[in-house]
Amino acid sequence: MRVLRVLAPNPGIRELEGTNTWIVGDAPALVIDPGPNDRGHLSEVARTAGSVGAIALTHDHPDHAPGALPLAAMTGARVYAARPAEGRAEVFERIRDGGRVSAGSVSLGVVATPGHTADHVAFFDVRSGSLFTGDAVLGRGTSVIDPPEGDLAAYLRSLRRMRELGPRTIYPGHGPVVLRALAKLDEYVDHRTMREEQILTALGDASRTPEELVAEIYADYPHEVHELAARSVLAHLLKLEVEGRADKRTKAGVVRWSAIEPRSCERCGRPVRGRVRLCGSCTVAVLQE
């Protein structure tokens, strides 16, 4: 299966060298993530593809999706996305988990991989073991999980699901191709586990903000990444809150987090948030009794 990359001219902290636009299969080819609305980039994508049979989006972030409509206008191809642009039914078609996106001789499975965004999907070719991961897995570094759109618990489930596919090669949304796909996915899960342990250790018996945690945990990282790091730390804290292992208090407009011992609902035994005695379902049930 032919896989070619056209690198978008949008380098940055989040984008690394730029967005990877993937051309999959012989003409008419499938184009994954056309990237920004940059005329020169889209012209190069169309030229490299030969002809474009379909356009697929891993998610609708501005470094991946805006080029879809202009490329569709240039080529006549339809755009397949989990979150289609409203009012553009003549161009967009909604895709769902378990579906397929096809162009020419290529047909890729759609795999829901929420976490980075709610609408994020990956595309998988079972024959070659090729997995197109968008921002769920990068070729270098880690994916940004930025609440409220980003959900770390959902993201960890997506990582495990991608591993269950048994991919051999990862074609990421940014960075180089990953030739040891399973090792990369294990690395991602291990990294998140390590970061969570660091956060709990840094909290200790104190009450701290995400920014204070970043100053300690990311002390050896360039200062320009600290803002993004604070969003990632917040994602971990929100996950820990749901699991009943962290609690937040707001004072004078500042939100501070504390580590707490996990507690169980006194009625059903399920984990509860914070220091309450009952989970939400049992609270409602008791009020109705």
Coordinates of C-alpha atoms in Angstrom, one line a residue:
M1 CA 0.0 0.0 0.0
R2 CA 1.4 3.3 -1.0
V3 CA 1.7 5.9 1.8
L4 CA 3.2 9.3 1.1
R5 CA 3.6 12.3 3.4
V6 CA 3.2 16.0 2.4
L7 CA 4.3 18.2 5.4
A8 CA 2.2 21.3 6.0
P9 CA 4.0 24.6 6.5
N10 CA 2.7 25.1 10.1
P11 CA 5.5 24.2 12.6
G12 CA 5.0 25.0 16.2
I13 CA 5.2 23.7 19.8
R14 CA 2.1 21.6 19.3
E15 CA 2.6 20.8 15.6
L16 CA 6.3 19.9 15.8
E17 CA 7.7 20.3 12.2
G18 CA 4.1 20.7 10.9
T19 CA 1.0 18.6 10.2
N20 CA 1.5 15.3 8.4
T21 CA -0.9 15.0 5.5
W22 CA -1.0 11.4 4.5
I23 CA -1.8 10.2 0.9
V24 CA -2.8 6.6 1.0
G25 CA -3.1 4.2 -1.9
D26 CA -2.7 4.7 -5.7
A27 CA -4.8 7.3 -7.5
P28 CA -7.6 7.9 -6.8
A29 CA -6.0 8.1 -3.3
L30 CA -7.3 8.7 0.2
V31 CA -6.0 11.9 1.8
I32 CA -5.9 12.0 5.6
D33 CA -5.8 15.3 7.4
P34 CA -5.2 17.9 4.7
G35 CA -4.1 20.4 7.4
P36 CA -4.5 24.2 7.3
N37 CA -6.0 26.1 4.4
D38 CA -2.8 26.8 2.7
R39 CA -3.1 27.0 -1.1
G40 CA 0.5 25.9 -1.8
H41 CA 0.2 22.9 0.6
L42 CA -3.1 21.7 -0.8
S43 CA -1.8 22.1 -4.4
E44 CA 1.1 19.9 -3.5
V45 CA -1.2 17.3 -1.9
A46 CA -3.3 17.2 -5.0
R47 CA -0.3 16.9 -7.3
T48 CA 1.3 14.2 -5.2
A49 CA -1.9 12.2 -5.0
G50 CA -2.4 12.2 -8.7
S51 CA -6.2 12.2 -8.1
V52 CA -8.0 12.3 -4.8
G53 CA -10.9 9.9 -4.2
A54 CA -11.7 10.8 -0.6
I55 CA -10.6 13.1 2.2
A56 CA -10.7 11.8 5.8
L57 CA -10.2 13.8 9.1
T58 CA -8.9 12.3 12.4
H59 CA -10.4 15.3 14.2
D60 CA -11.4 18.9 13.6
H61 CA -8.6 20.9 15.1
P62 CA -7.3 23.9 13.0
D63 CA -4.0 22.3 12.2
H64 CA -5.7 19.2 10.6
A65 CA -9.1 20.1 9.2
P66 CA -9.4 23.6 7.5
G67 CA -7.8 22.4 4.3
A68 CA -10.6 19.8 3.8
L69 CA -13.2 22.0 2.1
P70 CA -10.8 23.8 -0.3
L71 CA -9.2 20.4 -1.2
A72 CA -12.7 19.0 -1.8
A73 CA -13.4 22.0 -4.1
M74 CA -10.2 21.4 -6.0
T75 CA -10.7 17.7 -6.5
G76 CA -14.4 16.9 -6.2
A77 CA -13.8 14.5 -3.4
R78 CA -16.1 14.1 -0.4
V79 CA -14.9 14.7 3.2
Y80 CA -15.3 12.0 5.9
A81 CA -15.3 13.1 9.5
A82 CA -16.7 12.2 12.9
R83 CA -17.8 15.8 13.4
P84 CA -18.7 17.1 10.0
A85 CA -19.0 20.9 9.3
E86 CA -22.6 21.9 9.8
G87 CA -24.7 22.7 6.7
R88 CA -22.3 21.1 4.3
A89 CA -24.0 17.7 3.6
E90 CA -23.1 18.0 -0.1
V91 CA -19.4 17.7 0.9
F92 CA -19.2 16.0 4.3
E93 CA -20.2 12.5 5.4
R94 CA -20.2 11.4 9.0
I95 CA -18.1 8.5 10.0
R96 CA -18.5 6.3 13.1
D97 CA -16.6 3.7 15.0
G98 CA -16.5 0.4 13.0
G99 CA -17.2 2.1 9.7
R100 CA -14.9 2.3 6.7
V101 CA -13.4 5.1 4.5
S102 CA -12.5 4.0 1.0
A103 CA -10.9 5.4 -2.1
G104 CA -9.7 3.5 -5.1
S105 CA -8.3 0.2 -3.9
V106 CA -7.8 1.4 -0.3
S107 CA -10.4 0.8 2.5
L108 CA -9.4 1.8 6.1
G109 CA -11.3 0.9 9.2
V110 CA -12.6 3.7 11.4
V111 CA -11.5 3.4 15.1
A112 CA -13.0 5.8 17.6
T113 CA -10.1 7.2 19.7
P114 CA -11.5 10.0 21.9
G115 CA -9.4 11.7 24.5
H116 CA -7.4 14.3 22.7
T117 CA -10.8 15.5 21.4
A118 CA -14.2 14.0 21.7
D119 CA -14.5 13.4 17.9
H120 CA -11.0 11.9 17.4
V121 CA -10.7 8.8 15.2
A122 CA -7.9 6.7 13.9
F123 CA -7.8 4.8 10.6
F124 CA -6.5 1.2 10.4
D125 CA -5.4 -1.1 7.6
V126 CA -5.5 -4.6 9.0
R127 CA -3.6 -6.1 6.1
S128 CA -0.5 -4.0 6.5
G129 CA -0.9 -3.1 10.2
S130 CA -0.9 0.6 9.3
L131 CA -2.5 2.9 11.9
F132 CA -3.1 6.6 11.1
T133 CA -3.3 8.1 14.6
G134 CA -3.7 11.9 14.1
D135 CA -2.9 13.5 17.4
A136 CA -3.7 10.4 19.5
V137 CA -0.1 9.3 19.0
L138 CA 2.7 11.5 17.7
G139 CA 6.0 10.4 16.2
R140 CA 7.9 12.3 18.8
G141 CA 6.8 13.5 22.3
T142 CA 3.4 13.1 23.7
S143 CA -0.1 14.2 22.8
V144 CA -1.6 17.2 24.6
I145 CA -4.8 16.4 26.6
D146 CA -6.4 19.8 27.2
P147 CA -9.6 19.9 29.3
P148 CA -12.4 20.3 28.9
E149 CA -12.3 19.0 25.4
G150 CA -9.4 16.6 26.3
D151 CA -10.3 13.7 28.6
L152 CA -7.4 11.7 30.0
A153 CA -9.5 8.6 31.1
A154 CA -11.0 8.4 27.6
Y155 CA -7.5 8.9 26.1
L156 CA -6.0 6.0 28.1
R157 CA -8.9 3.7 27.0
S158 CA -8.1 4.8 23.4
L159 CA -4.4 3.9 23.7
R160 CA -5.3 0.5 25.0
R161 CA -7.8 0.0 22.2
M162 CA -5.2 0.9 19.6
R163 CA -2.8 -1.5 21.1
E164 CA -5.4 -4.3 20.8
L165 CA -5.5 -3.8 17.1
G166 CA -1.9 -5.1 16.9
P167 CA -0.6 -2.3 14.6
R168 CA 2.9 -2.6 13.1
T169 CA 3.4 0.9 11.8
I170 CA 2.0 4.2 13.1
Y171 CA 1.6 7.2 10.7
P172 CA 1.1 10.1 13.2
G173 CA -0.4 13.5 12.7
H174 CA 3.0 15.1 13.6
G175 CA 6.5 13.8 13.7
P176 CA 8.2 10.8 12.1
V177 CA 6.7 7.5 11.2
V178 CA 6.8 5.0 14.1
L179 CA 8.1 1.5 13.0
R180 CA 7.6 -0.1 16.4
A181 CA 4.0 0.6 17.0
L182 CA 3.3 -1.6 20.0
A183 CA 6.4 -0.3 21.8
K184 CA 5.3 3.3 21.2
L185 CA 1.8 2.6 22.5
D186 CA 3.2 0.9 25.6
E187 CA 5.6 3.9 26.0
Y188 CA 2.6 6.3 25.9
V189 CA 0.7 4.4 28.6
D190 CA 3.8 4.1 30.8
H191 CA 4.5 7.8 30.4
R192 CA 1.0 8.7 31.7
T193 CA 1.3 6.3 34.6
M194 CA 4.6 7.9 35.5
R195 CA 3.3 11.4 35.3
E196 CA 0.3 10.6 37.5
E197 CA 2.7 9.2 40.1
Q198 CA 4.8 12.3 39.9
I199 CA 1.7 14.5 40.4
L200 CA 0.5 12.6 43.5
T201 CA 4.0 12.7 44.9
A202 CA 4.3 16.4 44.3
L203 CA 0.9 17.0 45.9
G204 CA 2.0 15.2 49.1
D205 CA 0.1 16.6 52.0
A206 CA -0.1 20.1 50.4
S207 CA -2.7 21.9 48.4
R208 CA -1.3 23.2 45.1
T209 CA -2.3 24.6 41.7
P210 CA -1.4 23.0 38.4
E211 CA 1.1 25.8 37.7
E212 CA 2.9 25.1 41.0
L213 CA 3.0 21.4 40.2
V214 CA 4.4 22.2 36.7
A215 CA 7.2 24.3 38.2
E216 CA 8.4 21.3 40.1
I217 CA 7.7 18.4 37.8
Y218 CA 8.7 20.2 34.6
A219 CA 11.7 22.1 36.1
D220 CA 14.1 20.7 33.5
Y221 CA 11.8 21.6 30.5
P222 CA 11.9 24.8 28.5
H223 CA 9.7 27.5 30.1
E224 CA 7.7 27.9 26.8
V225 CA 6.1 24.4 27.3
H226 CA 5.0 25.1 30.9
E227 CA 1.6 26.5 29.8
L228 CA 0.7 23.3 27.9
A229 CA 2.1 21.2 30.7
A230 CA -0.3 22.9 33.1
R231 CA -3.2 21.8 30.9
S232 CA -1.8 18.2 30.9
V233 CA -1.4 18.3 34.7
L234 CA -5.0 19.5 35.0
A235 CA -6.2 16.6 32.9
H236 CA -4.5 14.2 35.3
L237 CA -6.0 16.0 38.3
L238 CA -9.5 15.8 36.8
K239 CA -9.1 12.0 36.3
L240 CA -7.8 11.6 39.8
E241 CA -10.9 13.5 41.1
V242 CA -13.3 11.2 39.3
E243 CA -11.4 8.3 40.8
G244 CA -11.7 9.8 44.3
R245 CA -8.0 10.3 44.7
A246 CA -7.9 14.1 44.4
D247 CA -10.0 17.0 45.6
K248 CA -10.1 20.7 44.7
R249 CA -11.0 23.8 46.7
T250 CA -11.4 27.3 45.5
K251 CA -10.3 30.2 47.6
A252 CA -10.2 33.8 46.4
G253 CA -10.7 32.6 42.9
V254 CA -7.7 30.3 43.0
V255 CA -8.3 26.5 42.5
R256 CA -6.0 24.3 44.5
W257 CA -5.8 20.5 44.5
S258 CA -5.0 18.0 47.2
A259 CA -4.4 14.3 47.2
I260 CA -6.9 12.3 49.2
E261 CA -7.4 8.7 50.1
P262 CA -9.9 7.0 47.8
R263 CA -13.3 6.6 49.3
S264 CA -16.2 4.3 48.5
C265 CA -19.9 5.0 48.5
E266 CA -21.4 3.9 51.8
R267 CA -24.4 2.6 50.0
C268 CA -23.1 0.8 46.8
G269 CA -19.3 0.7 47.3
R270 CA -18.4 2.5 44.1
P271 CA -15.7 5.2 44.1
V272 CA -16.9 8.7 45.1
R273 CA -15.5 12.1 44.3
G274 CA -14.0 14.1 47.1
R275 CA -15.1 13.7 50.7
V276 CA -18.8 12.9 50.2
R277 CA -20.4 9.8 51.6
L278 CA -22.5 8.8 48.7
C279 CA -22.1 8.6 44.9
G280 CA -24.3 10.7 42.7
S281 CA -26.7 7.8 41.8
C282 CA -27.1 6.8 45.5
T283 CA -27.7 10.5 46.5
V284 CA -30.6 10.7 44.1
A285 CA -31.9 7.3 45.2
V286 CA -31.8 8.3 48.8
L287 CA -33.7 11.5 48.1
Q288 CA -36.4 9.6 46.3
E289 CA -36.9 7.0 49.0

